[in-house]
Coordinates of N, CA and C in Angstrom, one line a residue:
Chain G
D1 N 6.1 14.1 -15.5 CA 5.3 12.9 -15.5 C 4.4 12.8 -14.3
A2 N 3.1 12.9 -14.5 CA 2.2 13.0 -13.4 C 2.1 11.6 -12.7
G3 N 2.1 11.6 -11.4 CA 2.0 10.4 -10.6 C 0.5 10.0 -10.5
V4 N 0.2 9.3 -9.5 CA -1.2 8.9 -9.3 C -2.0 10.1 -8.6
T5 N -3.0 10.5 -9.2 CA -3.8 11.6 -8.7 C -5.2 11.1 -8.2
Q6 N -5.6 11.6 -7.0 CA -6.9 11.3 -6.5 C -7.7 12.5 -6.1
S7 N -9.0 12.4 -6.2 CA -9.9 13.4 -5.8 C -11.2 12.9 -5.2
P8 N -11.8 13.6 -4.3 CA -11.3 14.7 -3.6 C -10.3 14.3 -2.5
T9 N -9.6 15.3 -1.9 CA -8.6 15.0 -0.9 C -9.3 14.7 0.5
H10 N -10.3 15.4 0.7 CA -11.0 15.3 2.0 C -12.5 15.4 1.7
L11 N -13.3 14.6 2.4 CA -14.8 14.8 2.3 C -15.4 14.2 3.6
I12 N -16.6 14.8 3.9 CA -17.4 14.4 5.0 C -18.8 14.0 4.6
K13 N -19.2 12.8 4.9 CA -20.5 12.3 4.6 C -21.3 11.9 5.8
T14 N -22.6 11.8 5.6 CA -23.4 11.3 6.7 C -23.7 9.8 6.5
R15 N -23.9 9.1 7.6 CA -24.3 7.7 7.5 C -25.5 7.5 6.6
G16 N -25.3 6.4 5.8 CA -26.4 6.1 4.8 C -26.2 6.7 3.4
Q17 N -25.4 7.8 3.4 CA -25.1 8.4 2.1 C -24.2 7.6 1.2
Q18 N -24.0 8.0 0.0 CA -23.2 7.4 -1.0 C -22.0 8.3 -1.3
V19 N -20.8 7.7 -1.7 CA -19.7 8.5 -2.0 C -19.0 8.0 -3.2
T20 N -18.4 8.8 -4.0 CA -17.6 8.4 -5.2 C -16.3 9.1 -5.1
L21 N -15.2 8.3 -5.2 CA -13.9 8.7 -5.2 C -13.2 8.5 -6.5
R22 N -12.3 9.3 -7.0 CA -11.8 9.2 -8.3 C -10.3 9.1 -8.3
C23 N -9.7 8.4 -9.3 CA -8.3 8.2 -9.4 C -7.9 8.2 -10.8
S24 N -6.8 8.9 -11.1 CA -6.1 8.8 -12.4 C -4.7 8.1 -12.2
P25 N -4.5 7.0 -12.9 CA -3.2 6.3 -12.6 C -2.0 7.1 -13.2
K26 N -0.9 6.6 -12.8 CA 0.4 7.2 -13.3 C 0.4 7.0 -14.9
S27 N 1.0 7.9 -15.5 CA 1.0 7.8 -17.0 C 1.7 6.5 -17.4
G28 N 1.0 5.8 -18.4 CA 1.5 4.6 -18.9 C 1.1 3.3 -18.1
H29 N 0.4 3.6 -17.0 CA -0.1 2.4 -16.2 C -1.5 2.1 -16.6
D30 N -1.9 0.8 -16.6 CA -3.2 0.4 -17.0 C -4.0 -0.4 -15.9
T31 N -3.4 -0.6 -14.8 CA -4.1 -1.3 -13.7 C -4.2 -0.4 -12.5
V32 N -5.4 -0.4 -12.0 CA -5.7 0.4 -10.8 C -6.3 -0.5 -9.7
S33 N -5.7 -0.3 -8.5 CA -6.2 -1.0 -7.3 C -6.6 0.0 -6.3
W34 N -7.6 -0.3 -5.5 CA -8.0 0.5 -4.4 C -7.7 -0.2 -3.0
Y35 N -7.3 0.7 -2.1 CA -7.0 0.2 -0.7 C -7.7 1.1 0.3
Q36 N -8.1 0.5 1.4 CA -8.7 1.3 2.5 C -7.7 1.2 3.7
Q37 N -7.3 2.4 4.2 CA -6.4 2.5 5.3 C -7.1 3.1 6.5
A38 N -7.4 2.4 7.5 CA -8.0 2.9 8.7 C -6.9 3.5 9.5
L39 N -7.2 4.4 10.4 CA -6.2 5.1 11.2 C -5.4 4.2 12.0
G40 N -4.0 4.3 11.9 CA -3.1 3.4 12.6 C -3.0 2.0 12.1
Q41 N -3.5 1.8 10.9 CA -3.4 0.4 10.3 C -2.7 0.5 8.9
G42 N -2.4 -0.7 8.5 CA -1.8 -0.8 7.1 C -3.0 -0.8 6.1
P43 N -2.7 -0.4 4.9 CA -3.8 -0.5 3.8 C -4.3 -1.9 3.6
Q44 N -5.6 -2.0 3.3 CA -6.3 -3.2 3.1 C -6.8 -3.2 1.6
F45 N -6.5 -4.2 0.9 CA -6.9 -4.3 -0.5 C -8.4 -4.4 -0.7
I46 N -9.0 -3.5 -1.5 CA -10.4 -3.6 -1.8 C -10.7 -4.3 -3.1
F47 N -10.2 -3.8 -4.2 CA -10.3 -4.5 -5.5 C -9.3 -3.9 -6.5
Q48 N -9.3 -4.6 -7.6 CA -8.3 -4.2 -8.7 C -9.1 -4.2 -10.0
Y49 N -8.8 -3.2 -10.8 CA -9.4 -3.1 -12.2 C -8.3 -3.1 -13.2
Y50 N -8.6 -3.9 -14.3 CA -7.8 -4.0 -15.5 C -8.7 -4.2 -16.7
E51 N -8.4 -3.5 -17.7 CA -9.3 -3.6 -19.0 C -10.7 -3.4 -18.6
E52 N -11.0 -2.4 -17.8 CA -12.3 -2.0 -17.4 C -13.2 -3.1 -16.7
E53 N -12.5 -4.1 -16.1 CA -13.2 -5.1 -15.4 C -12.6 -5.3 -14.0
E54 N -13.4 -5.7 -13.0 CA -12.9 -6.0 -11.7 C -12.2 -7.4 -11.8
R55 N -10.9 -7.4 -11.5 CA -10.1 -8.7 -11.7 C -9.9 -9.4 -10.3
Q56 N -9.7 -8.6 -9.3 CA -9.5 -9.2 -8.0 C -10.3 -8.4 -6.9
R57 N -10.7 -9.1 -5.9 CA -11.5 -8.4 -4.8 C -11.0 -8.9 -3.5
G58 N -10.9 -8.0 -2.6 CA -10.6 -8.3 -1.2 C -11.8 -8.6 -0.4
N59 N -11.7 -8.7 0.9 CA -12.8 -9.0 1.8 C -13.6 -7.8 2.2
F60 N -14.3 -7.2 1.2 CA -15.1 -6.0 1.4 C -16.5 -6.3 0.9
P61 N -17.6 -5.8 1.5 CA -19.0 -6.0 1.1 C -19.3 -5.4 -0.2
D62 N -20.4 -5.8 -0.8 CA -20.9 -5.3 -2.1 C -21.2 -3.8 -2.1
R63 N -21.3 -3.2 -0.9 CA -21.5 -1.8 -0.8 C -20.3 -1.0 -1.5
F64 N -19.2 -1.7 -1.6 CA -18.0 -1.2 -2.3 C -18.0 -1.6 -3.7
S65 N -18.1 -0.7 -4.6 CA -18.0 -1.0 -6.1 C -17.1 -0.1 -6.8
G66 N -16.8 -0.4 -8.0 CA -15.9 0.4 -8.7 C -16.1 0.4 -10.2
H67 N -15.3 1.2 -10.9 CA -15.4 1.2 -12.3 C -14.1 1.7 -12.9
Q68 N -13.7 1.2 -14.0 CA -12.5 1.7 -14.7 C -13.0 2.2 -16.1
F69 N -12.5 3.3 -16.5 CA -12.8 3.9 -17.8 C -11.8 3.6 -18.9
P70 N -12.1 3.8 -20.2 CA -11.2 3.5 -21.2 C -9.8 4.2 -21.1
N71 N -9.8 5.3 -20.4 CA -8.5 6.0 -20.3 C -7.8 5.5 -19.0
Y72 N -8.2 4.4 -18.4 CA -7.6 3.8 -17.3 C -7.9 4.4 -15.9
S73 N -8.6 5.6 -15.9 CA -8.9 6.2 -14.7 C -10.0 5.3 -14.0
S74 N -10.2 5.5 -12.7 CA -11.1 4.7 -12.0 C -11.9 5.4 -10.9
E75 N -13.0 4.9 -10.6 CA -13.8 5.4 -9.5 C -14.1 4.3 -8.5
L76 N -14.2 4.7 -7.2 CA -14.6 3.8 -6.1 C -15.9 4.4 -5.6
N77 N -16.9 3.6 -5.5 CA -18.2 4.0 -5.0 C -18.5 3.2 -3.7
V78 N -18.9 3.9 -2.7 CA -19.4 3.2 -1.5 C -20.8 3.7 -1.2
N79 N -21.7 2.7 -1.1 CA -23.1 3.0 -0.8 C -23.4 2.7 0.7
A80 N -24.5 3.3 1.2 CA -25.0 3.1 2.5 C -23.8 3.2 3.6
L81 N -23.2 4.4 3.6 CA -22.0 4.6 4.4 C -22.3 4.3 5.9
L82 N -21.3 3.6 6.5 CA -21.3 3.4 7.9 C -20.2 4.2 8.6
L83 N -20.3 4.4 9.9 CA -19.2 5.1 10.6 C -17.9 4.4 10.4
G84 N -17.9 3.1 10.3 CA -16.7 2.3 10.2 C -16.0 2.5 8.8
D85 N -16.7 3.1 7.9 CA -16.1 3.4 6.5 C -15.1 4.6 6.6
S86 N -15.1 5.3 7.7 CA -14.2 6.4 7.8 C -12.8 5.9 7.7
A87 N -12.0 6.4 6.7 CA -10.7 5.9 6.5 C -10.0 6.8 5.4
L88 N -8.8 6.5 5.1 CA -8.1 7.0 4.0 C -8.2 6.0 2.8
Y89 N -8.7 6.4 1.7 CA -8.8 5.5 0.6 C -7.7 5.8 -0.4
L90 N -7.0 4.8 -0.7 CA -5.8 4.9 -1.6 C -6.0 4.3 -2.9
C91 N -5.5 4.9 -3.9 CA -5.5 4.3 -5.2 C -4.1 4.0 -5.6
A92 N -3.9 2.8 -6.2 CA -2.5 2.4 -6.6 C -2.6 2.0 -8.0
S93 N -1.5 2.4 -8.8 CA -1.5 2.0 -10.2 C -0.2 1.2 -10.5
S94 N -0.3 0.4 -11.5 CA 0.8 -0.4 -12.0 C 0.6 -0.8 -13.5
L95 N 1.6 -1.4 -14.0 CA 1.5 -1.8 -15.5 C 1.4 -3.3 -15.5
R96 N 0.3 -3.9 -15.9 CA 0.1 -5.3 -15.8 C 1.1 -6.1 -16.6
S97 N 1.5 -5.6 -17.8 CA 2.3 -6.4 -18.7 C 3.7 -6.7 -18.1
L98 N 4.1 -5.9 -17.1 CA 5.4 -6.1 -16.4 C 5.4 -7.4 -15.6
G99 N 4.2 -7.8 -15.2 CA 4.1 -9.0 -14.3 C 4.4 -8.6 -12.9
A100 N 4.1 -9.5 -12.0 CA 4.1 -9.2 -10.6 C 5.5 -8.8 -10.1
T101 N 6.5 -9.6 -10.5 CA 7.8 -9.3 -10.0 C 8.6 -8.2 -10.6
G102 N 8.1 -7.8 -11.8 CA 8.8 -6.6 -12.4 C 8.1 -5.3 -12.2
N103 N 7.0 -5.4 -11.4 CA 6.1 -4.2 -11.3 C 6.5 -3.3 -10.2
T104 N 6.3 -2.1 -10.3 CA 6.3 -1.1 -9.2 C 5.0 -0.5 -9.1
I105 N 4.5 -0.6 -7.9 CA 3.1 -0.1 -7.5 C 3.3 1.2 -6.9
Y106 N 2.6 2.2 -7.4 CA 2.7 3.6 -6.9 C 1.3 3.9 -6.3
F107 N 1.4 4.7 -5.2 CA 0.1 5.1 -4.5 C -0.1 6.6 -4.7
G108 N -1.4 7.0 -4.7 CA -1.7 8.4 -4.7 C -1.7 8.8 -3.2
E109 N -2.0 10.1 -3.0 CA -2.0 10.7 -1.7 C -3.3 10.3 -0.9
G110 N -4.3 9.8 -1.6 CA -5.5 9.3 -0.9 C -6.6 10.3 -0.8
S111 N -7.7 9.8 -0.5 CA -8.9 10.6 -0.2 C -9.4 10.3 1.3
W112 N -9.4 11.3 2.1 CA -9.8 11.1 3.5 C -11.3 11.2 3.6
L113 N -12.0 10.1 3.9 CA -13.4 10.1 4.1 C -13.8 10.0 5.6
T114 N -14.6 11.0 6.0 CA -15.1 10.9 7.4 C -16.6 10.7 7.3
V115 N -17.1 9.8 8.0 CA -18.6 9.5 8.0 C -19.1 9.9 9.4
V116 N -20.1 10.8 9.4 CA -20.6 11.2 10.7 C -22.1 10.8 10.9
Chain O
Q1 N -6.8 -12.9 9.4 CA -5.6 -13.7 9.2 C -4.5 -12.7 8.8
Q2 N -3.5 -12.5 9.6 CA -2.4 -11.6 9.3 C -1.3 -12.3 8.5
Q3 N -1.2 -12.1 7.3 CA -0.2 -12.8 6.4 C 1.1 -12.2 6.5
V4 N 1.2 -11.0 6.8 CA 2.5 -10.3 7.0 C 2.6 -9.7 8.4
K5 N 3.5 -10.1 9.2 CA 3.7 -9.6 10.5 C 4.9 -8.7 10.6
Q6 N 4.7 -7.5 11.2 CA 5.7 -6.5 11.2 C 6.0 -6.1 12.7
S7 N 7.3 -5.9 12.9 CA 7.7 -5.5 14.3 C 9.0 -4.7 14.2
P8 N 9.2 -3.8 15.2 CA 8.3 -3.5 16.3 C 7.2 -2.5 15.8
Q9 N 6.3 -2.3 16.7 CA 5.2 -1.4 16.3 C 5.7 0.1 16.3
S10 N 6.6 0.4 17.2 CA 7.2 1.7 17.3 C 8.7 1.6 17.6
L11 N 9.4 2.6 17.2 CA 10.9 2.6 17.3 C 11.4 4.0 17.5
I12 N 12.3 4.1 18.5 CA 12.9 5.4 18.7 C 14.4 5.2 18.6
V13 N 15.0 6.0 17.7 CA 16.4 5.9 17.4 C 17.1 7.3 17.5
Q14 N 18.3 7.3 18.0 CA 19.0 8.6 18.0 C 19.6 8.9 16.6
K15 N 19.7 10.2 16.3 CA 20.3 10.6 15.0 C 21.6 10.0 14.8
G16 N 21.8 9.4 13.6 CA 23.0 8.7 13.3 C 23.0 7.3 13.5
G17 N 22.0 6.8 14.2 CA 21.9 5.4 14.6 C 21.3 4.5 13.4
I18 N 21.2 3.3 13.7 CA 20.6 2.3 12.7 C 19.2 1.9 13.1
S19 N 18.3 2.1 12.2 CA 16.9 1.7 12.5 C 16.7 0.3 11.8
I20 N 16.1 -0.6 12.5 CA 15.8 -1.9 12.0 C 14.4 -2.3 12.2
I21 N 13.7 -2.7 11.1 CA 12.3 -3.1 11.1 C 12.2 -4.5 10.5
N22 N 11.5 -5.4 11.1 CA 11.5 -6.7 10.7 C 10.1 -7.2 10.2
C23 N 10.0 -8.0 9.3 CA 8.7 -8.6 8.8 C 8.9 -10.0 8.5
A24 N 7.8 -10.8 8.7 CA 7.7 -12.2 8.5 C 6.4 -12.5 7.7
Y25 N 6.5 -13.4 6.8 CA 5.4 -13.8 6.0 C 5.1 -15.3 6.0
E26 N 4.0 -15.7 5.5 CA 3.6 -17.1 5.5 C 3.4 -17.7 4.2
N27 N 2.9 -16.9 3.3 CA 2.4 -17.3 2.0 C 3.6 -17.4 1.0
T28 N 3.9 -18.6 0.5 CA 5.0 -18.8 -0.4 C 4.7 -18.3 -1.8
A29 N 3.5 -17.9 -2.0 CA 3.1 -17.3 -3.3 C 3.5 -15.8 -3.4
F30 N 4.0 -15.3 -2.3 CA 4.5 -13.9 -2.4 C 5.8 -13.9 -3.2
D31 N 5.9 -12.9 -4.1 CA 7.2 -12.9 -4.9 C 7.8 -11.6 -5.1
Y32 N 7.3 -10.6 -4.3 CA 7.9 -9.2 -4.5 C 7.6 -8.6 -3.1
F33 N 8.6 -7.9 -2.6 CA 8.5 -7.4 -1.2 C 9.0 -5.9 -1.2
P34 N 8.0 -5.0 -1.3 CA 8.4 -3.6 -1.2 C 8.2 -3.0 0.2
W35 N 8.9 -2.0 0.5 CA 8.8 -1.2 1.7 C 8.3 0.2 1.3
Y36 N 7.3 0.7 2.1 CA 6.7 2.0 1.9 C 6.9 2.9 3.1
Q37 N 7.1 4.1 2.8 CA 7.3 5.2 3.8 C 6.1 6.1 3.8
Q38 N 5.5 6.3 4.9 CA 4.3 7.2 4.9 C 4.4 8.3 5.9
F39 N 4.2 9.5 5.5 CA 4.2 10.6 6.4 C 2.8 10.9 6.8
P40 N 2.5 11.6 7.9 CA 1.1 11.9 8.3 C 0.4 12.6 7.2
G41 N -0.8 12.2 6.9 CA -1.6 12.8 5.9 C -1.3 12.6 4.5
K42 N -0.3 11.7 4.2 CA 0.2 11.4 2.9 C -0.1 10.0 2.5
G43 N 0.0 9.7 1.2 CA -0.1 8.3 0.8 C 1.3 7.6 0.9
P44 N 1.3 6.3 0.9 CA 2.6 5.6 1.0 C 3.5 5.8 -0.2
A45 N 4.7 6.0 0.1 CA 5.7 6.2 -1.0 C 6.7 5.1 -1.0
L46 N 6.9 4.5 -2.2 CA 7.8 3.4 -2.4 C 9.2 3.8 -2.0
L47 N 9.8 3.0 -1.1 CA 11.1 3.3 -0.6 C 12.2 2.4 -1.3
I48 N 12.0 1.1 -1.2 CA 12.9 0.1 -1.8 C 12.1 -1.2 -1.8
A49 N 12.5 -2.1 -2.8 CA 11.8 -3.4 -2.9 C 12.8 -4.4 -3.3
I50 N 12.4 -5.7 -3.0 CA 13.3 -6.8 -3.3 C 12.6 -8.0 -3.8
R51 N 13.2 -8.8 -4.6 CA 12.6 -10.1 -5.1 C 13.3 -11.2 -4.3
P52 N 12.6 -12.3 -4.2 CA 13.1 -13.4 -3.3 C 14.3 -14.1 -3.8
D53 N 14.7 -13.9 -5.0 CA 16.0 -14.5 -5.5 C 17.2 -13.7 -5.1
V54 N 17.0 -12.6 -4.4 CA 18.1 -11.8 -4.0 C 18.1 -11.7 -2.4
S55 N 19.3 -11.8 -1.8 CA 19.4 -11.8 -0.3 C 19.5 -10.4 0.3
E56 N 20.0 -9.5 -0.5 CA 20.2 -8.1 0.0 C 20.1 -7.1 -1.1
K57 N 19.5 -6.0 -0.8 CA 19.5 -4.9 -1.8 C 19.7 -3.6 -1.0
K58 N 20.6 -2.8 -1.6 CA 20.9 -1.5 -0.9 C 20.7 -0.4 -1.8
E59 N 20.0 0.7 -1.3 CA 19.8 1.9 -2.1 C 20.1 3.1 -1.1
G60 N 21.3 3.7 -1.3 CA 21.6 4.8 -0.4 C 21.7 4.3 1.1
R61 N 21.0 4.9 2.0 CA 21.1 4.5 3.4 C 20.1 3.4 3.7
F62 N 19.3 2.9 2.8 CA 18.3 1.9 3.0 C 18.8 0.6 2.4
T63 N 18.6 -0.5 3.3 CA 19.0 -1.8 2.9 C 17.9 -2.8 3.2
I64 N 17.5 -3.7 2.3 CA 16.6 -4.8 2.6 C 17.5 -6.0 2.7
S65 N 17.3 -6.8 3.8 CA 17.8 -8.1 3.9 C 16.7 -9.1 3.8
F66 N 16.9 -10.2 3.0 CA 15.9 -11.1 2.8 C 16.3 -12.5 3.0
N67 N 15.6 -13.3 3.8 CA 15.9 -14.7 4.2 C 14.7 -15.5 3.7
K68 N 14.9 -16.1 2.5 CA 13.7 -16.9 1.9 C 13.4 -18.1 2.8
S69 N 14.4 -18.8 3.3 CA 14.1 -20.0 4.0 C 13.3 -19.8 5.3
A70 N 13.6 -18.6 5.9 CA 13.0 -18.3 7.2 C 11.7 -17.4 6.9
K71 N 11.5 -17.1 5.7 CA 10.3 -16.2 5.3 C 10.3 -14.9 6.1
Q72 N 11.5 -14.3 6.1 CA 11.6 -13.1 6.9 C 12.4 -12.1 6.0
F73 N 12.1 -10.8 6.2 CA 12.9 -9.7 5.6 C 12.9 -8.5 6.5
S74 N 13.9 -7.7 6.3 CA 14.0 -6.6 7.2 C 14.5 -5.3 6.5
L75 N 14.2 -4.2 7.0 CA 14.7 -2.9 6.5 C 15.7 -2.3 7.5
H76 N 16.8 -1.9 7.0 CA 17.8 -1.3 7.8 C 18.0 0.2 7.3
I77 N 17.9 1.1 8.2 CA 18.1 2.5 7.8 C 19.4 3.0 8.5
M78 N 20.4 3.2 7.7 CA 21.7 3.6 8.3 C 21.7 5.1 8.5
D79 N 22.5 5.5 9.5 CA 22.7 7.0 9.7 C 21.3 7.6 9.7
S80 N 20.4 7.1 10.6 CA 19.1 7.6 10.6 C 19.0 9.1 10.9
Q81 N 18.1 9.8 10.2 CA 18.0 11.3 10.3 C 16.6 11.6 10.8
P82 N 16.4 12.8 11.5 CA 15.1 13.2 11.9 C 14.1 13.2 10.8
G83 N 14.5 13.5 9.6 CA 13.6 13.5 8.4 C 13.1 12.1 8.1
D84 N 13.7 11.1 8.6 CA 13.3 9.7 8.4 C 12.1 9.4 9.3
S85 N 11.8 10.2 10.2 CA 10.6 10.0 11.1 C 9.3 9.9 10.4
A86 N 8.8 8.7 10.4 CA 7.6 8.4 9.6 C 7.1 7.0 10.0
T87 N 6.0 6.6 9.3 CA 5.6 5.2 9.5 C 6.0 4.4 8.3
Y88 N 6.6 3.2 8.6 CA 7.1 2.3 7.6 C 6.3 1.1 7.5
F89 N 5.9 0.7 6.3 CA 5.2 -0.5 6.1 C 5.9 -1.5 5.2
C90 N 6.0 -2.7 5.6 CA 6.5 -3.7 4.7 C 5.3 -4.3 4.0
A91 N 5.5 -4.9 2.8 CA 4.4 -5.5 2.1 C 4.9 -6.6 1.3
A92 N 3.9 -7.5 0.9 CA 4.2 -8.6 0.0 C 3.2 -8.7 -1.1
L93 N 3.7 -9.0 -2.3 CA 2.8 -9.0 -3.4 C 2.4 -10.4 -3.8
E94 N 1.1 -10.7 -3.9 CA 0.7 -12.1 -4.3 C 1.0 -12.3 -5.7
E95 N 1.6 -13.4 -6.1 CA 2.0 -13.6 -7.4 C 0.9 -13.6 -8.5
H96 N -0.2 -14.1 -8.2 CA -1.2 -14.3 -9.3 C -2.3 -13.2 -9.2
T97 N -2.4 -12.5 -8.2 CA -3.5 -11.5 -8.0 C -3.0 -10.1 -8.2
G98 N -1.7 -9.8 -7.9 CA -1.3 -8.4 -7.9 C -1.7 -7.7 -6.7
K99 N -2.2 -8.4 -5.7 CA -2.6 -7.8 -4.4 C -1.5 -7.6 -3.4
L100 N -1.3 -6.4 -2.9 CA -0.3 -6.1 -1.9 C -0.9 -6.4 -0.5
I101 N -0.2 -7.2 0.3 CA -0.6 -7.4 1.7 C 0.4 -6.7 2.5
F102 N -0.1 -5.8 3.4 CA 0.7 -4.9 4.2 C 0.9 -5.5 5.6
G103 N 2.1 -5.1 6.2 CA 2.2 -5.3 7.6 C 1.5 -4.2 8.4
Q104 N 1.6 -4.3 9.7 CA 0.8 -3.4 10.5 C 1.4 -2.0 10.6
G105 N 2.7 -1.9 10.2 CA 3.4 -0.6 10.2 C 4.2 -0.4 11.5
T106 N 5.3 0.4 11.3 CA 6.2 0.7 12.4 C 6.4 2.3 12.4
T107 N 6.1 2.9 13.5 CA 6.3 4.3 13.6 C 7.7 4.6 14.1
L108 N 8.5 5.2 13.3 CA 9.9 5.5 13.6 C 10.0 7.0 14.0
Q109 N 10.6 7.2 15.1 CA 11.0 8.5 15.6 C 12.5 8.6 15.7
V110 N 13.1 9.5 15.0 CA 14.6 9.7 15.1 C 14.8 11.0 15.9
K111 N 15.4 10.9 17.0 CA 15.7 12.0 17.9 C 16.9 12.8 17.5
P112 N 16.9 14.1 17.5 CA 18.1 14.9 17.1 C 19.2 14.7 18.0

């Protein structure tokens, strides 16, 4: 049973560029959330996708956008990259029908983004 | 606004000792409290989790103690091993959003 898979694992971008990160949720999961983890910090919630729509959003600018596909996989897009966007981007998956208290949220290994 | 406060920031324990990490929260809408273990260069891995209607949960060497009235919960690692050396994050799940709010993390070093 495959867990949460993310790609690419590492990438380097230049300020002002755009980046797309990809995530495949754990088999059987239908909800994908994205988190940003800066060095030495805890993960910060970016947004959550369910049924191909953004359901919840954290305190991140519109430069951060996403998409969920019919197979539940998801993409995170960041436009006009800033140096401060350098971080580990984590994808988390869960099964919405279990509800909040019955749910187990699994994380992928993340995509390390360096903006130079 | 830090909704989940975690302490200590770092912890050094001798092999075989007990590691204790504490967290406090403010939002009463939190209803699920997982702990994650993260090794350098890896994503967070779920260690153990508890619901607020339970005061204690034990899985192997790991125990969560939960005090709902004080809005505090803690992770105890018994018989700590060098392989336990990692960063530990407590988290709280918002009931209606499914959003996890993380603490700042505790870097644990277990000395042989």
